[in-house]
GROMACS .gro file of N, CA, C and O in nm:
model
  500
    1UNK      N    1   1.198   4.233   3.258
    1UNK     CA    2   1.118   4.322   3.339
    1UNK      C    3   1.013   4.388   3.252
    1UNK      O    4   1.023   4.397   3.129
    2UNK      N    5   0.904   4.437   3.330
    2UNK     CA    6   0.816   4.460   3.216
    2UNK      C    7   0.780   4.597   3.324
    2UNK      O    8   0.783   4.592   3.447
    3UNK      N    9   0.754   4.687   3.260
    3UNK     CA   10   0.691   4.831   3.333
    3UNK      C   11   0.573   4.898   3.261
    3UNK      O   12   0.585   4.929   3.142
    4UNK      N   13   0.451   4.922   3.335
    4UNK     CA   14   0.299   4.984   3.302
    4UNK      C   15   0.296   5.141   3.345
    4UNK      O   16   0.288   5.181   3.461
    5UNK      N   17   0.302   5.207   3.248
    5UNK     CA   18   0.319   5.361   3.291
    5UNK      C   19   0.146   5.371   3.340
    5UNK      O   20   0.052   5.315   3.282
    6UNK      N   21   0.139   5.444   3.441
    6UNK     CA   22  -0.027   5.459   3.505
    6UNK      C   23  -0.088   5.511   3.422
    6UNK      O   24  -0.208   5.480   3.424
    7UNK      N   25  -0.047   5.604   3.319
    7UNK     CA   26  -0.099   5.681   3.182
    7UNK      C   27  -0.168   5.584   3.092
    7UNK      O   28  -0.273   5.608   3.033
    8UNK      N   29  -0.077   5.430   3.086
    8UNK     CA   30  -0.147   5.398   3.011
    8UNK      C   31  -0.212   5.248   3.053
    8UNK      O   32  -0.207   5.151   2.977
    9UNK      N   33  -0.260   5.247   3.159
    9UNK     CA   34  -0.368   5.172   3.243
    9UNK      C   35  -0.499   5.172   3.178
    9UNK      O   36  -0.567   5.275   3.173
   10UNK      N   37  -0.548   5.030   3.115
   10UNK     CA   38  -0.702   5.030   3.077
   10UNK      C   39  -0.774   5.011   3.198
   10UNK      O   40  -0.766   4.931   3.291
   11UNK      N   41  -0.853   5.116   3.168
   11UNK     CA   42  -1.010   5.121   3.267
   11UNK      C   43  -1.129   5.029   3.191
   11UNK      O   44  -1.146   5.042   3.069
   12UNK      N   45  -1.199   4.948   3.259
   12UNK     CA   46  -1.336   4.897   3.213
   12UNK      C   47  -1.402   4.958   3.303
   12UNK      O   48  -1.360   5.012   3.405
   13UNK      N   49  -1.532   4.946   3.255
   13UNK     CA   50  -1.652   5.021   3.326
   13UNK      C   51  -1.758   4.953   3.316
   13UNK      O   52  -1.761   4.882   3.215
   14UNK      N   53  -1.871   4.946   3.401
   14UNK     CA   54  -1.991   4.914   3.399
   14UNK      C   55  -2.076   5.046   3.476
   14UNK      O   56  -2.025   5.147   3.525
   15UNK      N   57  -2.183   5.019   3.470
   15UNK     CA   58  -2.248   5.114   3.585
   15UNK      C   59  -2.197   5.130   3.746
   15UNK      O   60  -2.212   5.044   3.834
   16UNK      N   61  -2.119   5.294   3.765
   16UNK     CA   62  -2.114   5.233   3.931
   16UNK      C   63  -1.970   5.154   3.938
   16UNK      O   64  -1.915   5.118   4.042
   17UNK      N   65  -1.932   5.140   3.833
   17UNK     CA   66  -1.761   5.016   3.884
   17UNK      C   67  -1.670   5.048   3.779
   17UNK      O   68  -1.712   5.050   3.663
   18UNK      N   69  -1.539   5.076   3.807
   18UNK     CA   70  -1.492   5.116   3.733
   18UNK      C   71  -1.360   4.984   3.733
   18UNK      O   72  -1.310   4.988   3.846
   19UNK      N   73  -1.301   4.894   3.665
   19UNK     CA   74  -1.173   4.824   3.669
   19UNK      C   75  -1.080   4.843   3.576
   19UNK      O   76  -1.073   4.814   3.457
   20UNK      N   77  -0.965   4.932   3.695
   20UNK     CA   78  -0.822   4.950   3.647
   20UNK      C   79  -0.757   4.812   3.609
   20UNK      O   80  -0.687   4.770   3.700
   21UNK      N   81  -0.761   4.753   3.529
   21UNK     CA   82  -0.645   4.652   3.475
   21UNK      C   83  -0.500   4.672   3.472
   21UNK      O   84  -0.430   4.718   3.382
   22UNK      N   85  -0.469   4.628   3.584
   22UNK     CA   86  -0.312   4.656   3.629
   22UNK      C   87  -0.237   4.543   3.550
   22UNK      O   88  -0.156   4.596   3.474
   23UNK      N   89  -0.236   4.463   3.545
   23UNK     CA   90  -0.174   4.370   3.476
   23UNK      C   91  -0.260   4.260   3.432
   23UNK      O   92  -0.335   4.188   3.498
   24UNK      N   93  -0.228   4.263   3.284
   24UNK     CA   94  -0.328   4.128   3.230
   24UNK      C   95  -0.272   4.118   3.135
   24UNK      O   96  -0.160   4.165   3.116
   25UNK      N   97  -0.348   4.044   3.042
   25UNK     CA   98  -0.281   3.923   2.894
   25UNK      C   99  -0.299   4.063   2.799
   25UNK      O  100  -0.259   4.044   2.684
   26UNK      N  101  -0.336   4.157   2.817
   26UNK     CA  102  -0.342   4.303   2.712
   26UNK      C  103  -0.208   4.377   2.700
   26UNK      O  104  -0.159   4.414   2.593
   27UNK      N  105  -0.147   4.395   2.839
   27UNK     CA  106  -0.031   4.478   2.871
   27UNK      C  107   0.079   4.394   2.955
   27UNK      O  108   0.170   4.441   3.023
   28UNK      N  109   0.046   4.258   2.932
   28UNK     CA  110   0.155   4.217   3.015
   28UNK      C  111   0.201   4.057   2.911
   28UNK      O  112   0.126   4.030   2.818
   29UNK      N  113   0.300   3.983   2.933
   29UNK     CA  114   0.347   3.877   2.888
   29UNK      C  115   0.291   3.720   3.009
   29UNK      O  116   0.259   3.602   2.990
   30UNK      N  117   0.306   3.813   3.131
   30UNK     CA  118   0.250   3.718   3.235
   30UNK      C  119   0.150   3.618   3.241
   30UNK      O  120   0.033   3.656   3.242
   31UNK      N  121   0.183   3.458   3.247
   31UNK     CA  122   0.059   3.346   3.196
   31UNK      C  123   0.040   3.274   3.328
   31UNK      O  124   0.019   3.153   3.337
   32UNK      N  125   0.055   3.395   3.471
   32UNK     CA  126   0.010   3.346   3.547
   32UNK      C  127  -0.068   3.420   3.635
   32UNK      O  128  -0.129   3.360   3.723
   33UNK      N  129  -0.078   3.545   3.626
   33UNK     CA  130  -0.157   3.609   3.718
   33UNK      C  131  -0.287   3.764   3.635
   33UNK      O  132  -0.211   3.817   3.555
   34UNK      N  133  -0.363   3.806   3.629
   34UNK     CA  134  -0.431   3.918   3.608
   34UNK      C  135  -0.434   3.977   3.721
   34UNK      O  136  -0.446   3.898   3.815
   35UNK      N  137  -0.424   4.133   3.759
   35UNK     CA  138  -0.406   4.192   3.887
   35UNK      C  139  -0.488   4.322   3.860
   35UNK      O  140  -0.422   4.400   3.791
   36UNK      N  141  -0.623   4.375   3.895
   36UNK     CA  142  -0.737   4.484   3.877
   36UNK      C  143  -0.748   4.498   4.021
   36UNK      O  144  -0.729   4.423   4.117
   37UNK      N  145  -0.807   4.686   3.996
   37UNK     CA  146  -0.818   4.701   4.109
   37UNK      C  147  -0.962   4.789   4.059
   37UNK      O  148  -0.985   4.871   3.970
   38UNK      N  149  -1.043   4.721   4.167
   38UNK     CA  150  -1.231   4.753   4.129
   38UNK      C  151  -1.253   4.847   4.245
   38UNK      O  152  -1.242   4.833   4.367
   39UNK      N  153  -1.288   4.952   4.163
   39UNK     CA  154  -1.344   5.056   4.272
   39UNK      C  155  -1.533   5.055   4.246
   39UNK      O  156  -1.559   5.048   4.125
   40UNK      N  157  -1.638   5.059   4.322
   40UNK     CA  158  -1.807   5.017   4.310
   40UNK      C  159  -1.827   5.222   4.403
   40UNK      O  160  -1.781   5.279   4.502
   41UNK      N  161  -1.904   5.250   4.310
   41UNK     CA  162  -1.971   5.370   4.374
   41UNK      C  163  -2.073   5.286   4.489
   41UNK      O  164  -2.080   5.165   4.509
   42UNK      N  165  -2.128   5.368   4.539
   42UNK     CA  166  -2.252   5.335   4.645
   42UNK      C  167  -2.335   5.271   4.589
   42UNK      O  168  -2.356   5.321   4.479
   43UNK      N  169  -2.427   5.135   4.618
   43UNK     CA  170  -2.492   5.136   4.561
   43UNK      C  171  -2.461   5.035   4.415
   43UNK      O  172  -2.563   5.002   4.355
   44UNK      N  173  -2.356   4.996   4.371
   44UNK     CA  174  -2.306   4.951   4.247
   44UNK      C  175  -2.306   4.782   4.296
   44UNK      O  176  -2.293   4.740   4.411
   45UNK      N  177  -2.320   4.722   4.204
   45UNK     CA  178  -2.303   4.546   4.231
   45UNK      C  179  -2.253   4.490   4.127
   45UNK      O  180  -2.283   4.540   4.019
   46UNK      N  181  -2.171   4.384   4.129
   46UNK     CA  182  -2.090   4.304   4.077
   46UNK      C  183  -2.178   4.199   4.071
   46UNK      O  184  -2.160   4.112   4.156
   47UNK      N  185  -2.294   4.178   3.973
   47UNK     CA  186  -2.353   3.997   3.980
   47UNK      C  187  -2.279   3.883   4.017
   47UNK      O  188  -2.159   3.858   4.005
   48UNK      N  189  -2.382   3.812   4.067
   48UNK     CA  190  -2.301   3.701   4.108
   48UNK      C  191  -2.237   3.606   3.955
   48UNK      O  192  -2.304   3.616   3.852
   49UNK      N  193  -2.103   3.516   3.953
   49UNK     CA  194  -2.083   3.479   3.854
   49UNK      C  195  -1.986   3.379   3.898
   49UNK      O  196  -1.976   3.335   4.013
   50UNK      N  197  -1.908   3.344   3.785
   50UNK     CA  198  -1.767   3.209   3.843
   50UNK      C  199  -1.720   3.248   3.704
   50UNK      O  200  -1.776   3.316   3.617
   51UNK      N  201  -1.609   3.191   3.706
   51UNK     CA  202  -1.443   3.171   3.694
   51UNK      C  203  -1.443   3.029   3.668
   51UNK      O  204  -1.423   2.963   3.769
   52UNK      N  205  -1.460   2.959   3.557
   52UNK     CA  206  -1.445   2.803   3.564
   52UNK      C  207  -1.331   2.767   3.578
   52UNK      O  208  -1.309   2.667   3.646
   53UNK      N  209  -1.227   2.839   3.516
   53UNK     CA  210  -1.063   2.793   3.500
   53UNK      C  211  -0.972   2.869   3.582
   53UNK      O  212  -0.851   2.851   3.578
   54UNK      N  213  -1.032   2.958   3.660
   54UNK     CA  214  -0.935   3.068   3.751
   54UNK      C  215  -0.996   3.080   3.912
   54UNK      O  216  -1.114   3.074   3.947
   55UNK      N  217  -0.895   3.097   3.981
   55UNK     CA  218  -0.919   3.107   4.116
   55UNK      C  219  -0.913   3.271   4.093
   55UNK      O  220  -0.885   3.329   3.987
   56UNK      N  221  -0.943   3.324   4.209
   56UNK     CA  222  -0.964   3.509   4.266
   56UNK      C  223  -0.912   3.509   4.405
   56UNK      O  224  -0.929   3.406   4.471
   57UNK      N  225  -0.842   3.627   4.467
   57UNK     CA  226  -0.821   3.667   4.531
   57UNK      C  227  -0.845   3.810   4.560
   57UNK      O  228  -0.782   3.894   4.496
   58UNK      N  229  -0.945   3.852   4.668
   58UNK     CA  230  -0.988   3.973   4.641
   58UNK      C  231  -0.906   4.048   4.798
   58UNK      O  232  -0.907   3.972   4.894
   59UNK      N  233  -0.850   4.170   4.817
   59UNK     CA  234  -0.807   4.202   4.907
   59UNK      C  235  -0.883   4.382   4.883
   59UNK      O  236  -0.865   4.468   4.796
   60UNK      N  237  -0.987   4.376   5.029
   60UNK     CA  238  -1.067   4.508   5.044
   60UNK      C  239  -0.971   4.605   5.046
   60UNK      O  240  -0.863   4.592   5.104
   61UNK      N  241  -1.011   4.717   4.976
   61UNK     CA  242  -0.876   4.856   5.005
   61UNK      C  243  -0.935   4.923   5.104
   61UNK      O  244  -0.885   4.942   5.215
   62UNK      N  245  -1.090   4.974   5.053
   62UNK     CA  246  -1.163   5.072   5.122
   62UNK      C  247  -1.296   5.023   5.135
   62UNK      O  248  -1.344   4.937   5.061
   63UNK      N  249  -1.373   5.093   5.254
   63UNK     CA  250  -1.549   5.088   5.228
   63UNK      C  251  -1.583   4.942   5.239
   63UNK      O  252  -1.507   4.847   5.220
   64UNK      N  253  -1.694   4.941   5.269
   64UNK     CA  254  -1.825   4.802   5.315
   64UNK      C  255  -1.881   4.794   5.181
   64UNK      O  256  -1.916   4.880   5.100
   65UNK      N  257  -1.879   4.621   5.179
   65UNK     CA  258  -1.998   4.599   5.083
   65UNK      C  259  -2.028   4.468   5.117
   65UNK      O  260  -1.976   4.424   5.220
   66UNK      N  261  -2.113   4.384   5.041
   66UNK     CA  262  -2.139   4.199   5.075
   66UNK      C  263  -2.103   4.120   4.961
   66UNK      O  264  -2.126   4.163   4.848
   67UNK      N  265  -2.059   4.029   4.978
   67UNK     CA  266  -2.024   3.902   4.868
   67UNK      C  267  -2.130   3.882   4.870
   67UNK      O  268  -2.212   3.889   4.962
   68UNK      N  269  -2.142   3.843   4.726
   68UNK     CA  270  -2.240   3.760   4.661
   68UNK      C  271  -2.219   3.637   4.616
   68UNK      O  272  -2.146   3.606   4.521
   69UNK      N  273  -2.291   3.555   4.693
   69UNK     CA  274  -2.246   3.436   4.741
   69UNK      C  275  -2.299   3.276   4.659
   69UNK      O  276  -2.349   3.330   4.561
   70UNK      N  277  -2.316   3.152   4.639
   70UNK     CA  278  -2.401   3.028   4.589
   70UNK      C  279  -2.510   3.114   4.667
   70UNK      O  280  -2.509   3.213   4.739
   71UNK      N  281  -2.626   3.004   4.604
   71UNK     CA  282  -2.727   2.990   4.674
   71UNK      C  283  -2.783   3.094   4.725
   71UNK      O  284  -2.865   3.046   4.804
   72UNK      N  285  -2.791   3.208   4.730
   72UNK     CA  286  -2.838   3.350   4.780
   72UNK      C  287  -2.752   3.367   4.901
   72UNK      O  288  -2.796   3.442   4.987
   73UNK      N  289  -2.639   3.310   4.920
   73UNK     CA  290  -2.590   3.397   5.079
   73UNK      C  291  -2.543   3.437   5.057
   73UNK      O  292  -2.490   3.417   4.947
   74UNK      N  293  -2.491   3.590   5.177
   74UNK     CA  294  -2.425   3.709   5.151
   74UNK      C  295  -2.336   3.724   5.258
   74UNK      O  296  -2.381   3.699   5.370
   75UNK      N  297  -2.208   3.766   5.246
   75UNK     CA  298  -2.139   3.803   5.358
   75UNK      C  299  -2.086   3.929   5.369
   75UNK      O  300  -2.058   3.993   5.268
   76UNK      N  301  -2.069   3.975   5.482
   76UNK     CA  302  -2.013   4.137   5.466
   76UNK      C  303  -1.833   4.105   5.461
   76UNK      O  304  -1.754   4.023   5.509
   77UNK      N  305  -1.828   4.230   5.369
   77UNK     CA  306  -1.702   4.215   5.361
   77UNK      C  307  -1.637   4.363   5.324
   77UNK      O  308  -1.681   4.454   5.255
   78UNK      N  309  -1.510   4.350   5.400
   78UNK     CA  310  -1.468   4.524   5.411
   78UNK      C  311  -1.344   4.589   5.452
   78UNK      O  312  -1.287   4.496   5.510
   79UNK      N  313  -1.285   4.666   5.458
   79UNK     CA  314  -1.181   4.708   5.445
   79UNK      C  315  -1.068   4.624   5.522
   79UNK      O  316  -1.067   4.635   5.645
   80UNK      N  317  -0.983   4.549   5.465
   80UNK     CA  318  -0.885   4.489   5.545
   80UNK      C  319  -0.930   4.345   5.542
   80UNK      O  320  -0.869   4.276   5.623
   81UNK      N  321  -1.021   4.282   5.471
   81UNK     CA  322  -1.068   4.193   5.473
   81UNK      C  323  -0.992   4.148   5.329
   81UNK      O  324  -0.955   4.231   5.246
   82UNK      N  325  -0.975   3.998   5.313
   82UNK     CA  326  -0.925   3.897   5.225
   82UNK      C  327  -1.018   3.803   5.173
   82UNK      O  328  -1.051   3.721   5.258
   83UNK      N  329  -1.077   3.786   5.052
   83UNK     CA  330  -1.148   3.663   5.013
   83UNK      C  331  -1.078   3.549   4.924
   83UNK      O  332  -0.959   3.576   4.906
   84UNK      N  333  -1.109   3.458   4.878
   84UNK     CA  334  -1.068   3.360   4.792
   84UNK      C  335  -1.133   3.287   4.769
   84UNK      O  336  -1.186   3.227   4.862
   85UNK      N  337  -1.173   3.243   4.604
   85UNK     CA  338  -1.253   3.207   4.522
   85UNK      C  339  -1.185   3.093   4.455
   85UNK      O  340  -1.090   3.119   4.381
   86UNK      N  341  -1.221   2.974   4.473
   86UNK     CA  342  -1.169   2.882   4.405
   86UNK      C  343  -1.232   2.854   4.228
   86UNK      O  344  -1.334   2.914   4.197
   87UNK      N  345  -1.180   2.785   4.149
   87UNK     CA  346  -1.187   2.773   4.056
   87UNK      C  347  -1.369   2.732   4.048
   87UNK      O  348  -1.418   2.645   4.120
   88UNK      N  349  -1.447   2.810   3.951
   88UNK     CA  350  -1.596   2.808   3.982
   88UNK      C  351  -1.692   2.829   4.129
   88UNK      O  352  -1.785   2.753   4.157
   89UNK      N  353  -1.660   2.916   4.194
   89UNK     CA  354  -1.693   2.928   4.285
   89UNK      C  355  -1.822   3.091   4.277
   89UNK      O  356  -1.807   3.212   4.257
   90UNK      N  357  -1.902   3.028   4.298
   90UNK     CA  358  -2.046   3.153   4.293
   90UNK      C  359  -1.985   3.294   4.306
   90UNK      O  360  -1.948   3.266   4.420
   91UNK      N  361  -1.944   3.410   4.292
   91UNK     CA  362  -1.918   3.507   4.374
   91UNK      C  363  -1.967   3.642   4.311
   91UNK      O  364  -2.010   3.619   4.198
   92UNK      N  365  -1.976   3.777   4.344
   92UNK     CA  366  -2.042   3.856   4.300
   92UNK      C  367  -2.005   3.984   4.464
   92UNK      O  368  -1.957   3.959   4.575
   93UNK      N  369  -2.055   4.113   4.404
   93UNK     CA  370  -2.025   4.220   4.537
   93UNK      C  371  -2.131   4.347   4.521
   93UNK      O  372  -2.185   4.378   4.415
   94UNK      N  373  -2.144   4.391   4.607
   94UNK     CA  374  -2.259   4.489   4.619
   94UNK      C  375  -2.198   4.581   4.726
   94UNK      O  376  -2.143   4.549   4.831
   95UNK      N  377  -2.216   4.686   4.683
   95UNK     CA  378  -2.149   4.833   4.746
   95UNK      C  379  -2.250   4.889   4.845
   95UNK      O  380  -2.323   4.981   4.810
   96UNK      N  381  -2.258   4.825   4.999
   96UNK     CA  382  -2.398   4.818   5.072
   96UNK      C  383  -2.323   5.014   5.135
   96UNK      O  384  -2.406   5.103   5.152
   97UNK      N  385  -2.245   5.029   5.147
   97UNK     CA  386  -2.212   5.106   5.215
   97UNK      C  387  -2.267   5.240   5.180
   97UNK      O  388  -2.369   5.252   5.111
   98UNK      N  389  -2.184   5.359   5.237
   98UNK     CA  390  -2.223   5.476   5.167
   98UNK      C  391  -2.103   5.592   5.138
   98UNK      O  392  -2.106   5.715   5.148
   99UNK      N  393  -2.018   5.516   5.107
   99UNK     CA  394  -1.867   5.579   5.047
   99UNK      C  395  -1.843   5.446   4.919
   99UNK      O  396  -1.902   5.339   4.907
  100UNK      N  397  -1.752   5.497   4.852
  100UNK     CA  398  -1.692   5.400   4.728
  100UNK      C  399  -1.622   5.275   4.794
  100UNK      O  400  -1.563   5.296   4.900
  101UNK      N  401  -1.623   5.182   4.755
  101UNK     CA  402  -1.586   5.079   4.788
  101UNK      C  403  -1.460   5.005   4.694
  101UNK      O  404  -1.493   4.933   4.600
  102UNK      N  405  -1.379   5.018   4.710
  102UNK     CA  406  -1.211   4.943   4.629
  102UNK      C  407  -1.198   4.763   4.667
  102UNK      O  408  -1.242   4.705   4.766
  103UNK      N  409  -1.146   4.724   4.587
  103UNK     CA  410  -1.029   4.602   4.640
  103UNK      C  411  -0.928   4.567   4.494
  103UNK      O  412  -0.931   4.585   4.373
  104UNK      N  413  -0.866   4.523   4.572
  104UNK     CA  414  -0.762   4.472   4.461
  104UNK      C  415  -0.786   4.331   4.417
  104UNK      O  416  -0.804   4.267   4.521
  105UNK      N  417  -0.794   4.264   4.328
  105UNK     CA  418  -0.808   4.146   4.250
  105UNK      C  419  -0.676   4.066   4.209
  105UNK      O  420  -0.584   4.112   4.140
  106UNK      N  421  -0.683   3.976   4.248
  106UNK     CA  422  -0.514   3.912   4.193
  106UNK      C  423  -0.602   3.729   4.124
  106UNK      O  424  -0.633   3.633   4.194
  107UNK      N  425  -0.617   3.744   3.985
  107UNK     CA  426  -0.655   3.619   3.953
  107UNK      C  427  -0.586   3.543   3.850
  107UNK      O  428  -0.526   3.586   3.752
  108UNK      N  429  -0.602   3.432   3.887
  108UNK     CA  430  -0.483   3.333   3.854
  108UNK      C  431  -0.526   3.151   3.774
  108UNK      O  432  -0.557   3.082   3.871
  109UNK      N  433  -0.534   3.088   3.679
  109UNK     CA  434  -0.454   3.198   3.552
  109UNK      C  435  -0.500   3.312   3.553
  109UNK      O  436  -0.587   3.341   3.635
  110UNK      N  437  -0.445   3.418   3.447
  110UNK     CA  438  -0.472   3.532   3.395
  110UNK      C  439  -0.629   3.484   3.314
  110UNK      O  440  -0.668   3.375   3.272
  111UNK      N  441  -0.692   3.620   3.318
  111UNK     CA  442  -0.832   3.635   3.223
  111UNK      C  443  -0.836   3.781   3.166
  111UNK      O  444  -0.842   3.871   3.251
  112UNK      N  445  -0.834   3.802   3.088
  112UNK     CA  446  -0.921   3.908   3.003
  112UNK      C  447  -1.078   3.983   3.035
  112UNK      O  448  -1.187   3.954   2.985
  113UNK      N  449  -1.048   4.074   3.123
  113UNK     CA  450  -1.198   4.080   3.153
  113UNK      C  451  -1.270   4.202   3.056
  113UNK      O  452  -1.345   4.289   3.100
  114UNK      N  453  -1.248   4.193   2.982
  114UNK     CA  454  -1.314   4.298   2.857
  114UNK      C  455  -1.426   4.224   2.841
  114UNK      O  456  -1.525   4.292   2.867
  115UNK      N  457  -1.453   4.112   2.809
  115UNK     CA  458  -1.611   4.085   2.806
  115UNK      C  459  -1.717   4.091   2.925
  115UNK      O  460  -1.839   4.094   2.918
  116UNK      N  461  -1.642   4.090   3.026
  116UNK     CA  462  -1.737   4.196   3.139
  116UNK      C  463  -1.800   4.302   3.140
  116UNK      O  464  -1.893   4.321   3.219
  117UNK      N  465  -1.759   4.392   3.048
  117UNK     CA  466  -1.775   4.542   3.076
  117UNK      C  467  -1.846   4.608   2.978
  117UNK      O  468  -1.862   4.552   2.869
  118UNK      N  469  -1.889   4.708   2.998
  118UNK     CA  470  -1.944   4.809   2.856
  118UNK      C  471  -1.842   4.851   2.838
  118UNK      O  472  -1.777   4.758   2.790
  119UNK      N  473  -1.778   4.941   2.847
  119UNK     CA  474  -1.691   5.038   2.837
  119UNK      C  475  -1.531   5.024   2.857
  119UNK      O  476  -1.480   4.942   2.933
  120UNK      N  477  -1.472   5.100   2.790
  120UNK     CA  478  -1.289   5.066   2.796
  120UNK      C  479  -1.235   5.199   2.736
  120UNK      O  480  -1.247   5.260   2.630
  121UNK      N  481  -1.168   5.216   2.858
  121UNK     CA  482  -1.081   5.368   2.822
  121UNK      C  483  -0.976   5.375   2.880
  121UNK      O  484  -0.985   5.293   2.972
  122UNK      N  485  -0.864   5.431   2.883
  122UNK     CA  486  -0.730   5.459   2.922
  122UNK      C  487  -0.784   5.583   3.034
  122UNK      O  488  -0.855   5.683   3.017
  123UNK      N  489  -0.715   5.526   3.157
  123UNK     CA  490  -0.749   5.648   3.243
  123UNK      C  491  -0.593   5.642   3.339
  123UNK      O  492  -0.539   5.539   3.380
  124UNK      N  493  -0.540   5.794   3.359
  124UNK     CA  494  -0.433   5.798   3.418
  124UNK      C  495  -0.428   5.773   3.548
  124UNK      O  496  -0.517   5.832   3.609
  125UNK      N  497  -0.343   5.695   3.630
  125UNK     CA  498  -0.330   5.669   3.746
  125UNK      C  499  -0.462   5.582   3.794
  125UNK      O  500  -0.472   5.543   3.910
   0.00000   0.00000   0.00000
C-alpha cells in the first residue's frame, strides 16, 4: 500500500493552471497510471500537444472550457463531461468560462509532467 499525505502533494504551475500531482513516478512506485488534478483560472489554456506513448483520460470536476483539438477544432467541454485521448492524439484546453475550471487526469503509462511547467512547489491539500 502506498499513502500521499495532501501536505506533501507536488503542485506544477504555469500561468493560470495550477497541477496537483496526485500520483506519479515522483511519489508513487506505480508503472501504470499518473493521476493530476488541473485546476485553469479564467482565461488560462493548456496548448495544444500529444502524448506519443500515453493515452489521457480527462474527467471535468468544475466550470466550462474547449478542447483543443487536431487541426484547429474545438469542442466544449464541462462539468460532468469525460474525454479520452489516445496515444498521440492533438489535445490542449482553454478556460472559455468565467469561474476556474478543474478536471482530473488519469494517464496511462505514467509520465512525469515536470517538463511541462515553470514552477514546482509542495502545496497542502
Amino acid at each position: 500500500m502506498e499513502f500521499i499525505p495532501a501536505a506533501e502533494i507536488t503542485a506544477l504551475s504555469n500561468p493560470g493552471v495550477i497541477s496537483r500531482q496526485l500520483l506519479n513516478p515522483e511519489n508513487s512506485q506505480s508503472k501504470r497510471v499518473t493521476i493530476t488534478e488541473v485546476h485553469l483560472e479564467p482565461g488560462a489554456c493548456q496548448p495544444r500537444h500529444t502524448h506519443e506513448s500515453s493515452e489521457q483520460i480527462w474527467y471535468a470536476l468544475a466550470g466550462s472550457g474547449r478542447l483543443l483539438l487536431a487541426e484547429g477544432e474545438e469542442k466544449p467541454f464541462r462539468a460532468g463531461d469525460v474525454v479520452r485521448f489516445a496515444d498521440g492524439d492533438v489535445h490542449g484546453l482553454v478556460n472559455d468560462g468565467e469561474a476556474e475550471f478543474s478536471y482530473l487526469s488519469v494517464t496511462a503509462p505514467p509520465i512525469h509532467f515536470g517538463y511541462a511547467y515553470q514552477d514546482k512547489l509542495i502545496r497542502k491539500g
